Short mmCIF file of C-alpha atoms in Angstrom, two decimals:
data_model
loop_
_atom_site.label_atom_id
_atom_site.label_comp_id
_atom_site.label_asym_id
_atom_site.label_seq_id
_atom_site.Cartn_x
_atom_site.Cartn_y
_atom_site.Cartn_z
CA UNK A 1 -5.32 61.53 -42.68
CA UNK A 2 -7.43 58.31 -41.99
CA UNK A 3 -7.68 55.37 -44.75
CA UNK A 4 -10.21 52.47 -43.30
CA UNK A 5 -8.04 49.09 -44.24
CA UNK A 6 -10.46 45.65 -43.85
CA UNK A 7 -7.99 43.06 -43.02
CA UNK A 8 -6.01 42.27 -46.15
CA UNK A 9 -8.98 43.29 -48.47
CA UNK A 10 -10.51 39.59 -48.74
CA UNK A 11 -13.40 40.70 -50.96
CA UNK A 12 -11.48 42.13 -53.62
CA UNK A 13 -9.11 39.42 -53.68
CA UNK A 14 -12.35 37.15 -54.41
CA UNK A 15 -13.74 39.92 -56.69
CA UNK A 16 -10.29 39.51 -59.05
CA UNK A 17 -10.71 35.41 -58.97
CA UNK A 18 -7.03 35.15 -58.14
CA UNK A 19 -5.74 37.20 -61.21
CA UNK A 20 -3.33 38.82 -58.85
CA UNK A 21 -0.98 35.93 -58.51
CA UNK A 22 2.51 36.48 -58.49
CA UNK A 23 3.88 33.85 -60.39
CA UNK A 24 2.60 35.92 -63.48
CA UNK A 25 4.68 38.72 -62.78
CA UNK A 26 7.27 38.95 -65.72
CA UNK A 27 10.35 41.20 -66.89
CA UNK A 28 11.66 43.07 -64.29
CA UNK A 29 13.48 45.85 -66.93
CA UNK A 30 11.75 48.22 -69.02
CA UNK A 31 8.88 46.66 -71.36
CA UNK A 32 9.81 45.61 -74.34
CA UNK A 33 7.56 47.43 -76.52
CA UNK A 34 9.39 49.07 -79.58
CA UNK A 35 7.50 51.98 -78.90
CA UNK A 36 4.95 53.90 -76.15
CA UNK A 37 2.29 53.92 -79.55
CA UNK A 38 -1.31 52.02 -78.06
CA UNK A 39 -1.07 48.70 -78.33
CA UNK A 40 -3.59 45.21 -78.05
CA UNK A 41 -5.88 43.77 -80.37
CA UNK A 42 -7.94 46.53 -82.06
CA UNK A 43 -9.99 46.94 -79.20
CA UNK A 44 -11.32 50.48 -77.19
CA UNK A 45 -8.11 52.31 -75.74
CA UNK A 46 -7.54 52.88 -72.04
CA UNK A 47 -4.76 55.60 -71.65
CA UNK A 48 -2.23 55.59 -68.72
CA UNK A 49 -0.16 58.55 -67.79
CA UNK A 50 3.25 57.55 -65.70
CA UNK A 51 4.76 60.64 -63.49
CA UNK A 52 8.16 59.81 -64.08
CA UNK A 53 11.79 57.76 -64.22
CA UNK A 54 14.31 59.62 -62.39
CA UNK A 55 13.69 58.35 -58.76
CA UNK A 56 12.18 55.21 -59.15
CA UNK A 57 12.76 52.40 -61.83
CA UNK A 58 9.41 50.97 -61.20
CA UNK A 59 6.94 53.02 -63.08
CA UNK A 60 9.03 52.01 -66.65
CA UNK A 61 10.32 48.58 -65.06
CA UNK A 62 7.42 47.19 -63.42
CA UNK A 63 4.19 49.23 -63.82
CA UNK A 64 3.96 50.46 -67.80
CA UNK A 65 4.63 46.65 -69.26
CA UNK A 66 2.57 44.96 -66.32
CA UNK A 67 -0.47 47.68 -66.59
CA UNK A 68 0.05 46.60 -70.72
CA UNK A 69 -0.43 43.14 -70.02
CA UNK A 70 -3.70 43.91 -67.55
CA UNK A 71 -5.22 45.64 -69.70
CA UNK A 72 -4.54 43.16 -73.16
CA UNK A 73 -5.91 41.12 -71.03
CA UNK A 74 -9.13 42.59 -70.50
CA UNK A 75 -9.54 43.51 -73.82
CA UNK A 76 -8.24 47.04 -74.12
CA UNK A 77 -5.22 48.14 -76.41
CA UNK A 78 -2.86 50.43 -73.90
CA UNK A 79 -1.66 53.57 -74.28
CA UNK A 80 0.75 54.05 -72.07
CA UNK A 81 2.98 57.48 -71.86
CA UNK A 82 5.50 58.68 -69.08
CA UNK A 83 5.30 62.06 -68.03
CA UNK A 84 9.23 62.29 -67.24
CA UNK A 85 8.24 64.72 -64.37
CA UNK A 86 7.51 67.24 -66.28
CA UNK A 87 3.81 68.98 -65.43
CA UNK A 88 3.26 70.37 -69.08
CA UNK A 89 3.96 67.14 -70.60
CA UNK A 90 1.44 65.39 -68.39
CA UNK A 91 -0.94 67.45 -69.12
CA UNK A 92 -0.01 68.07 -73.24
CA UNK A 93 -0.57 63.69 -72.73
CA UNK A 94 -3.34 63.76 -71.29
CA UNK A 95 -4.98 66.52 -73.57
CA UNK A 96 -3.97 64.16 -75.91
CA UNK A 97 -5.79 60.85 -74.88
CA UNK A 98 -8.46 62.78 -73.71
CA UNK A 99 -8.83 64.45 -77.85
CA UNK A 100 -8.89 60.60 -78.56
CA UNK A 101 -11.33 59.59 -76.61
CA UNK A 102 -9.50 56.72 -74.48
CA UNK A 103 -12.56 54.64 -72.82
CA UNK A 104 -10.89 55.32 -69.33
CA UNK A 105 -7.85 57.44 -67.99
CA UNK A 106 -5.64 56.01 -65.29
CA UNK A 107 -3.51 58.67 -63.96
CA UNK A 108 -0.59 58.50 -61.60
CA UNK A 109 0.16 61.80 -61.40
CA UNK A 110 3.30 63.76 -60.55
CA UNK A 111 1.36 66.13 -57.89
CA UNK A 112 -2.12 66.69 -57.31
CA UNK A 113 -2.77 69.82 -58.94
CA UNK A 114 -1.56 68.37 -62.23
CA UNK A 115 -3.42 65.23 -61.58
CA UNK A 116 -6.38 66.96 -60.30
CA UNK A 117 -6.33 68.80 -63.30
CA UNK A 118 -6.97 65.90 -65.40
CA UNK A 119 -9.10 64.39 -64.20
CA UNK A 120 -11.79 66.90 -64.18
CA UNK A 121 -10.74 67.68 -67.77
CA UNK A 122 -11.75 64.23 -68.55
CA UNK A 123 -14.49 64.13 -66.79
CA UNK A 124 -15.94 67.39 -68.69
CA UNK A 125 -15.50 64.65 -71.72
CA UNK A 126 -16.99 62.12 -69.99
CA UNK A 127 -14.04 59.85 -69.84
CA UNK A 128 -14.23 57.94 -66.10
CA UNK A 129 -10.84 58.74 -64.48
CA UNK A 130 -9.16 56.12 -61.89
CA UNK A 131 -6.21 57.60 -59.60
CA UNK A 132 -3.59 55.24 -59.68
CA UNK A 133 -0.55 54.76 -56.93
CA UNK A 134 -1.45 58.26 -55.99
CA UNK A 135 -4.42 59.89 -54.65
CA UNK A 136 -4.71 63.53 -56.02
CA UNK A 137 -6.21 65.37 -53.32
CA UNK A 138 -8.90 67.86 -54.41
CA UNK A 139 -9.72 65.39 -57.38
CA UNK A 140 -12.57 64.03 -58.76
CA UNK A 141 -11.70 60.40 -59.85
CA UNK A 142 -14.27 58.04 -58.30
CA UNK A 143 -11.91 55.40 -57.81
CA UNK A 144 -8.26 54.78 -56.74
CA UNK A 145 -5.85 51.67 -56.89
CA UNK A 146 -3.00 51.32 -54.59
CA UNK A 147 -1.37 49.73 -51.94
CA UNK A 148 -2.34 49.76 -48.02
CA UNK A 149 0.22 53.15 -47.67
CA UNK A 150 0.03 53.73 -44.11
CA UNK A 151 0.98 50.07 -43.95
CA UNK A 152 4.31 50.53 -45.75
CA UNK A 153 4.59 53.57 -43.60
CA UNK A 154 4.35 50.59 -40.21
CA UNK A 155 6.45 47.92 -42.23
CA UNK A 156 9.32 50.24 -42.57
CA UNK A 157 8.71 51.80 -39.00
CA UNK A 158 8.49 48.19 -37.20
CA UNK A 159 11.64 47.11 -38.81
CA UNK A 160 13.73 49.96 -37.98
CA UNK A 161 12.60 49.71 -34.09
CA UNK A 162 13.40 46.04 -34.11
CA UNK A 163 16.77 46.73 -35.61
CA UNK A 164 17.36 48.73 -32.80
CA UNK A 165 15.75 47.70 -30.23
CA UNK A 166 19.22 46.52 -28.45
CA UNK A 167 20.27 49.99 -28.35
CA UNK A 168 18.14 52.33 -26.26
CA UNK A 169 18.10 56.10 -26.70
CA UNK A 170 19.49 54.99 -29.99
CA UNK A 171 19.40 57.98 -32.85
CA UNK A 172 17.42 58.63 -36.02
CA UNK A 173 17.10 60.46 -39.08
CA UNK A 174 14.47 60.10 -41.32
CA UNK A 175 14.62 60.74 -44.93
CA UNK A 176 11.29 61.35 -46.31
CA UNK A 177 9.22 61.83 -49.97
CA UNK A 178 8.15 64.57 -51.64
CA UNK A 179 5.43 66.64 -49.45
CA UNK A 180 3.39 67.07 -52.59
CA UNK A 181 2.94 63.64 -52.83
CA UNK A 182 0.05 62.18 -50.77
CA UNK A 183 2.14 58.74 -50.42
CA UNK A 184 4.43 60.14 -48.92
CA UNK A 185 2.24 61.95 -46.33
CA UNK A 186 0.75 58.27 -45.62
CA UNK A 187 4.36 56.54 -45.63
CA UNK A 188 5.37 59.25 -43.08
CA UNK A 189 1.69 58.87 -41.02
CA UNK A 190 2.53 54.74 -40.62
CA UNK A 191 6.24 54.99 -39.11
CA UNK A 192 4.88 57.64 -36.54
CA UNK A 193 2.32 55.22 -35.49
CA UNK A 194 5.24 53.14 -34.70
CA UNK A 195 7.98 55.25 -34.05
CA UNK A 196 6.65 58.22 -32.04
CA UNK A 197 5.93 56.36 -29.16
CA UNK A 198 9.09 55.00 -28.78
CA UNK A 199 10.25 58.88 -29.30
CA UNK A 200 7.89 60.19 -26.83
CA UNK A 201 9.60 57.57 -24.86
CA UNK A 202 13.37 58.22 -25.03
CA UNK A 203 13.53 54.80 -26.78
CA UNK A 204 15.01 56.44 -29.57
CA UNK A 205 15.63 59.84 -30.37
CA UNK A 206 14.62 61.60 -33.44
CA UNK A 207 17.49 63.72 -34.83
CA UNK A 208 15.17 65.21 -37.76
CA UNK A 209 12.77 64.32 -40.02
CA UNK A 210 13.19 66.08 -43.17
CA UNK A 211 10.77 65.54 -46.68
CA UNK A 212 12.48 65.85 -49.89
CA UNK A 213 10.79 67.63 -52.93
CA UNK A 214 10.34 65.83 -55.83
CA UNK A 215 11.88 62.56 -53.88
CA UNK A 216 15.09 63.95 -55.61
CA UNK A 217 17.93 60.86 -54.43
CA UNK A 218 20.50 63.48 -55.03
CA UNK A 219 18.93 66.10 -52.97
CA UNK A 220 18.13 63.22 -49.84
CA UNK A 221 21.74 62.30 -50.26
CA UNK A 222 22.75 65.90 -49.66
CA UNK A 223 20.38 66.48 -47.19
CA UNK A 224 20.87 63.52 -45.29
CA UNK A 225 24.52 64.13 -44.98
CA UNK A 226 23.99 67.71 -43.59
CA UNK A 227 21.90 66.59 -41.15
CA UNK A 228 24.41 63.89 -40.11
CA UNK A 229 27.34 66.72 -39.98
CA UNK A 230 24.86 68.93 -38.01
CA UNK A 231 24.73 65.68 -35.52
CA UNK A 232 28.43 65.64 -34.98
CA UNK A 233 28.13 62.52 -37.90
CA UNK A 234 26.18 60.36 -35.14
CA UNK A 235 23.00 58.25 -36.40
CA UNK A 236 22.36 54.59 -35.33
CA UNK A 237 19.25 54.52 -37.75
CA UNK A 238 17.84 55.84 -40.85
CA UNK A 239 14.11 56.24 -41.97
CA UNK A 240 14.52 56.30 -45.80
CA UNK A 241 11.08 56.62 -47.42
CA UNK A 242 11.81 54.55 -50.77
CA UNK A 243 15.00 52.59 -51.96
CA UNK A 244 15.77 55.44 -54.65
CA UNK A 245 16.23 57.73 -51.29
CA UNK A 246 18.09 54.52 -49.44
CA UNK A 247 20.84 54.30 -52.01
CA UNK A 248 21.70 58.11 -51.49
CA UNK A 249 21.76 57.67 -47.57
CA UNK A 250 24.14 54.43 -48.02
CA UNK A 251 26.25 56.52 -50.18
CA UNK A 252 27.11 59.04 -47.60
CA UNK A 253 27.77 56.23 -44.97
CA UNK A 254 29.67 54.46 -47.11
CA UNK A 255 31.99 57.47 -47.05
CA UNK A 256 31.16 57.92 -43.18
CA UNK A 257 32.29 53.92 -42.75
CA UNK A 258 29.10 53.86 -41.64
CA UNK A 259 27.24 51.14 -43.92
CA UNK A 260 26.17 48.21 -42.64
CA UNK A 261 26.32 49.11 -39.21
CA UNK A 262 23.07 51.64 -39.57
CA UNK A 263 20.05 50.22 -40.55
CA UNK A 264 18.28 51.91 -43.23
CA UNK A 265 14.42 51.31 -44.31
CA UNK A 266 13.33 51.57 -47.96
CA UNK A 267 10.57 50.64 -50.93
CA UNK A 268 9.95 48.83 -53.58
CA UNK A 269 12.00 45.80 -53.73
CA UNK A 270 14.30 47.64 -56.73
CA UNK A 271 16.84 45.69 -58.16
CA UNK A 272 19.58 47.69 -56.09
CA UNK A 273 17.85 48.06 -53.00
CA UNK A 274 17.47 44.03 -53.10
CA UNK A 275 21.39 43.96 -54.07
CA UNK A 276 21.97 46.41 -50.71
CA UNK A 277 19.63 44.25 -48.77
CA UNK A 278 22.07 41.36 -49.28
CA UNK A 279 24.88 42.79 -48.63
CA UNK A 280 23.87 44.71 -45.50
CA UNK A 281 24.18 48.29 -46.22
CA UNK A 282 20.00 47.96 -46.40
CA UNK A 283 18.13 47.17 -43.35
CA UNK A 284 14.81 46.77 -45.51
CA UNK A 285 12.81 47.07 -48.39
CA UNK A 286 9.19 47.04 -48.62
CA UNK A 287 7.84 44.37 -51.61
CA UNK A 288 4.63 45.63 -53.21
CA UNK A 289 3.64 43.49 -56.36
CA UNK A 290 2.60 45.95 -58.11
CA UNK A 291 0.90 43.19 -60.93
CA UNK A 292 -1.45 42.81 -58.30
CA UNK A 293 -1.84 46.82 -58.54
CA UNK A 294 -1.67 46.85 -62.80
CA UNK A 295 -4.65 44.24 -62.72
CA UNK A 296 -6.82 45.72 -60.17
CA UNK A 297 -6.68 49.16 -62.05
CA UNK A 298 -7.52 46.83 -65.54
CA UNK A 299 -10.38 45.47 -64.04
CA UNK A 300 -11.78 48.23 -62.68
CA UNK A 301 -11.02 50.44 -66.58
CA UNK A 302 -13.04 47.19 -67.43
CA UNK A 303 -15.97 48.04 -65.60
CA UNK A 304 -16.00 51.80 -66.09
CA UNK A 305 -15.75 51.16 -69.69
CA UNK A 306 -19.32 49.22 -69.99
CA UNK A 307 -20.64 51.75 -67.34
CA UNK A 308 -20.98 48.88 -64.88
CA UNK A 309 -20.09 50.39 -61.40
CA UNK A 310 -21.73 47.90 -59.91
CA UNK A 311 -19.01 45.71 -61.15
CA UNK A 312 -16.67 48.49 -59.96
CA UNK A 313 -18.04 49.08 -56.80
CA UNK A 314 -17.68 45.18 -56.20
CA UNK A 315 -14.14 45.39 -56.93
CA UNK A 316 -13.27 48.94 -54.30
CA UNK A 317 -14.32 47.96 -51.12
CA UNK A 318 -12.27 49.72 -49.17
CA UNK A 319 -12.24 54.05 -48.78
CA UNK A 320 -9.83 56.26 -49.40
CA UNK A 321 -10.33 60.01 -47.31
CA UNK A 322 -9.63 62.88 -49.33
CA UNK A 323 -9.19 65.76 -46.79
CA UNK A 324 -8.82 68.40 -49.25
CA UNK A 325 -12.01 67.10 -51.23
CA UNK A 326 -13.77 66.50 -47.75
CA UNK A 327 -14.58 63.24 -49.89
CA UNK A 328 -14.42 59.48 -49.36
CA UNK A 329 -12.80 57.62 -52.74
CA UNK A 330 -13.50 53.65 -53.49
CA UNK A 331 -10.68 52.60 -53.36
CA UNK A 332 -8.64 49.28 -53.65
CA UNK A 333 -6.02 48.56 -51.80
CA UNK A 334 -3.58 45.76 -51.62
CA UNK A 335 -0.89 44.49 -49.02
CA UNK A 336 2.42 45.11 -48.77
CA UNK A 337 5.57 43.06 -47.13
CA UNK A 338 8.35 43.73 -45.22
CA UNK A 339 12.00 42.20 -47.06
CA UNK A 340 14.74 41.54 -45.15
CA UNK A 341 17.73 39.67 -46.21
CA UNK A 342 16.16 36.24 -45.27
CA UNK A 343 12.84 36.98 -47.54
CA UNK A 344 14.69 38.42 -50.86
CA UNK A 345 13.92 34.85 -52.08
CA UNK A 346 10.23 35.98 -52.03
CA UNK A 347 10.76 38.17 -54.45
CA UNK A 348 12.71 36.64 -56.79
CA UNK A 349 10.02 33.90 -56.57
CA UNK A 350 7.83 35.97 -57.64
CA UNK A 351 9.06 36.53 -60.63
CA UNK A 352 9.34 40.70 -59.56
CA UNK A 353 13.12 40.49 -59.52
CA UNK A 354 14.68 38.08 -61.26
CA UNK A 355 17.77 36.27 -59.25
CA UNK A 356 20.38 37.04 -62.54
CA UNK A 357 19.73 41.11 -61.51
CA UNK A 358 21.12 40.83 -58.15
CA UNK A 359 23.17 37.80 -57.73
CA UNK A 360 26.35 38.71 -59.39
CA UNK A 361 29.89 39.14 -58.71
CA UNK A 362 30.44 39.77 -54.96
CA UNK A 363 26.84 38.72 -54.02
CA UNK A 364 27.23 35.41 -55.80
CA UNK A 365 27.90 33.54 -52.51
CA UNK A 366 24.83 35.32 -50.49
CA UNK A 367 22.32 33.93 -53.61
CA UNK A 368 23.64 30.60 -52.84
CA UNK A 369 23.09 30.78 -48.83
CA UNK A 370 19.91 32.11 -49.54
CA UNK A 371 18.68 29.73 -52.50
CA UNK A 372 18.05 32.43 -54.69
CA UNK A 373 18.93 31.09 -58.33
#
């Protein structure tokens, strides 16, 4: 799979006149909207469609009030639902805002099929679709909003071969996302580009790489600890695709006495992989500020919604390849950064995180060498 990444997307950063700033970033917890009704000033609805809550705390944390605010911003009152993983609720929602006749659709769908789905059923309607976070392969959307995947994919690789880069031949398991989900497929693309040279090698050896459906934590947690047993409980470094998945890993080498002497990767600058980050169990996160991601997608509703893809095409300059759809998508997509223990200050700068989340009781002392307050 090949995505075509200009150096850290400088036209679209001067196509959104700076409204990606960080400082704006607000809550990190769940919005506080009394309810998921639309909401804004009376204007045209743009719908949104979440995938989910059970494996990551972003999409109801971070994305759903930030995507609120981008979109109040440009205008638009927000209706945005959560699919809770289930398929036939996704697609009952979107039948839903579809019946209503939302201006736009942004969908970040569970799979592809599902997402795929919907967006040709909206497109039937006439209702521009935009894929968000996800790319459904086989779709139709014209455009797509993310970050730089295959660069998380070399963050988390990079870190993991300098954390062991003092230990040759050293041993590896990596703990991978769901197979359905084209993220992961790119996460997984961007540590080989790293890593399997240094396999190839004998740098490091690769134990087993092993996806996990539905990026189920439980399931990684089980699996990872198999695979462990099946090593004769010997790893000296863990690939873990997201920090939902790195929690489960730490648990089992907690229980090993394992933690904090294996590094273990993750994503998405959570509130508990931070809190691991501090305290060693977690090698690394990866930070994506995903307001950046909430107003790109708002801007670019924005422009579907007057018909103006000029305006849109201004804003997705880079491309996206869909094998499935033998299709290139517009696409935007931002940068991402590697978070060790040093740079958790970044993200509490930010305004992602805030320093009250993670910086309590035994982790008190590692705020205060760190100035995060």
């Amino acid at each position: 799979m090949r995505t075509k990444r200009p150096l850290f997307y400088a036209a679209v950063a001067l196509a959104l006149s700076g409204a990606m700033t960080l400082t704006a970033c607000g809550s990190n917890t769940s919005s506080n909207d009394k309810s998921d009704s639309p909401s804004g000033g009376g204007g045209p609805t743009v719908g949104v469609i979440l995938p989910e809550t059970a494996t990551s705390a972003r999409w109801e944390s971070f994305d759903k009030p930030m995507l609120q605010q981008a979109l109040r911003a440009e205008g638009f009152d927000a209706d945005v639902q959560n699919a809770q993983g289930d398929v036939q609720k996704f697609t009952t929602l979107a039948d839903g805002m579809i019946a209503k006749g939302v201006k736009v659709l942004i969908i970040a769908s569970i799979n592809s099929e599902v997402g795929s789905a919907v967006a040709s059923k909206a497109k039937k309607a006439g209702i521009p679709t935009i894929d968000y976070d996800r790319l459904n392969l086989g779709g139709s959307s014209d455009y797509y909003v993310s970050f730089d995947n295959v660069k998380v994919g070399e963050l988390q690789g990079q870190a993991l071969a300098d954390a062991l880069k003092s230990k040759p031949g050293a041993e590896v398991i990596e703990i991978e996302g769901a197979p359905t989900d084209n993220n992961a497929t790119l996460f997984h693309q961007g540590q080989q580009n790293i890593l399997k040279p240094l396999y190839d090698a004998g740098t490091l050896k690769l134990v087993r790489s092993q996806a996990i459906d539905g990026w189920d934590n439980q399931k990684g947690g089980t699996t990872f600890e198999q695979i462990l047993t099946g090593n004769g409980g010997k790893v000296d470094g863990v690939v873990a695709a997201n920090d939902g998945l790195a929690g489960a890993v730490i648990t089992v080498l907690k229980k090993n006495g394992l933690n904090g002497k294996v590094p273990v990767t993750g994503q998405d600058a959570t509130a508990e992989g931070l809190k691991a980050v501090l305290r060693g169990d977690q090698y690394m996160t990866v930070f994506k500020p995903i307001l950046g991601e909430a107003q790109a997608a708002a801007k670019l509703a924005a422009a579907l919604a007057k018909g103006d893809k000029a305006a849109a095409d201004a804003l997705a300059v880079n491309v996206s390849q869909d094998p499935k759809g033998k299709r290139d998508v517009k696409s935007v997509l931002l940068q991402p950064q590697t978070v060790t223990r040093a740079d958790v200050k970044v993200v509490t700068d930010a305004g992602f995180v805030k320093a009250a989340d993670i910086c309590g009781g035994d982790l008190a002392s590692a705020c205060t060498e760190l100035g995060i307050r």
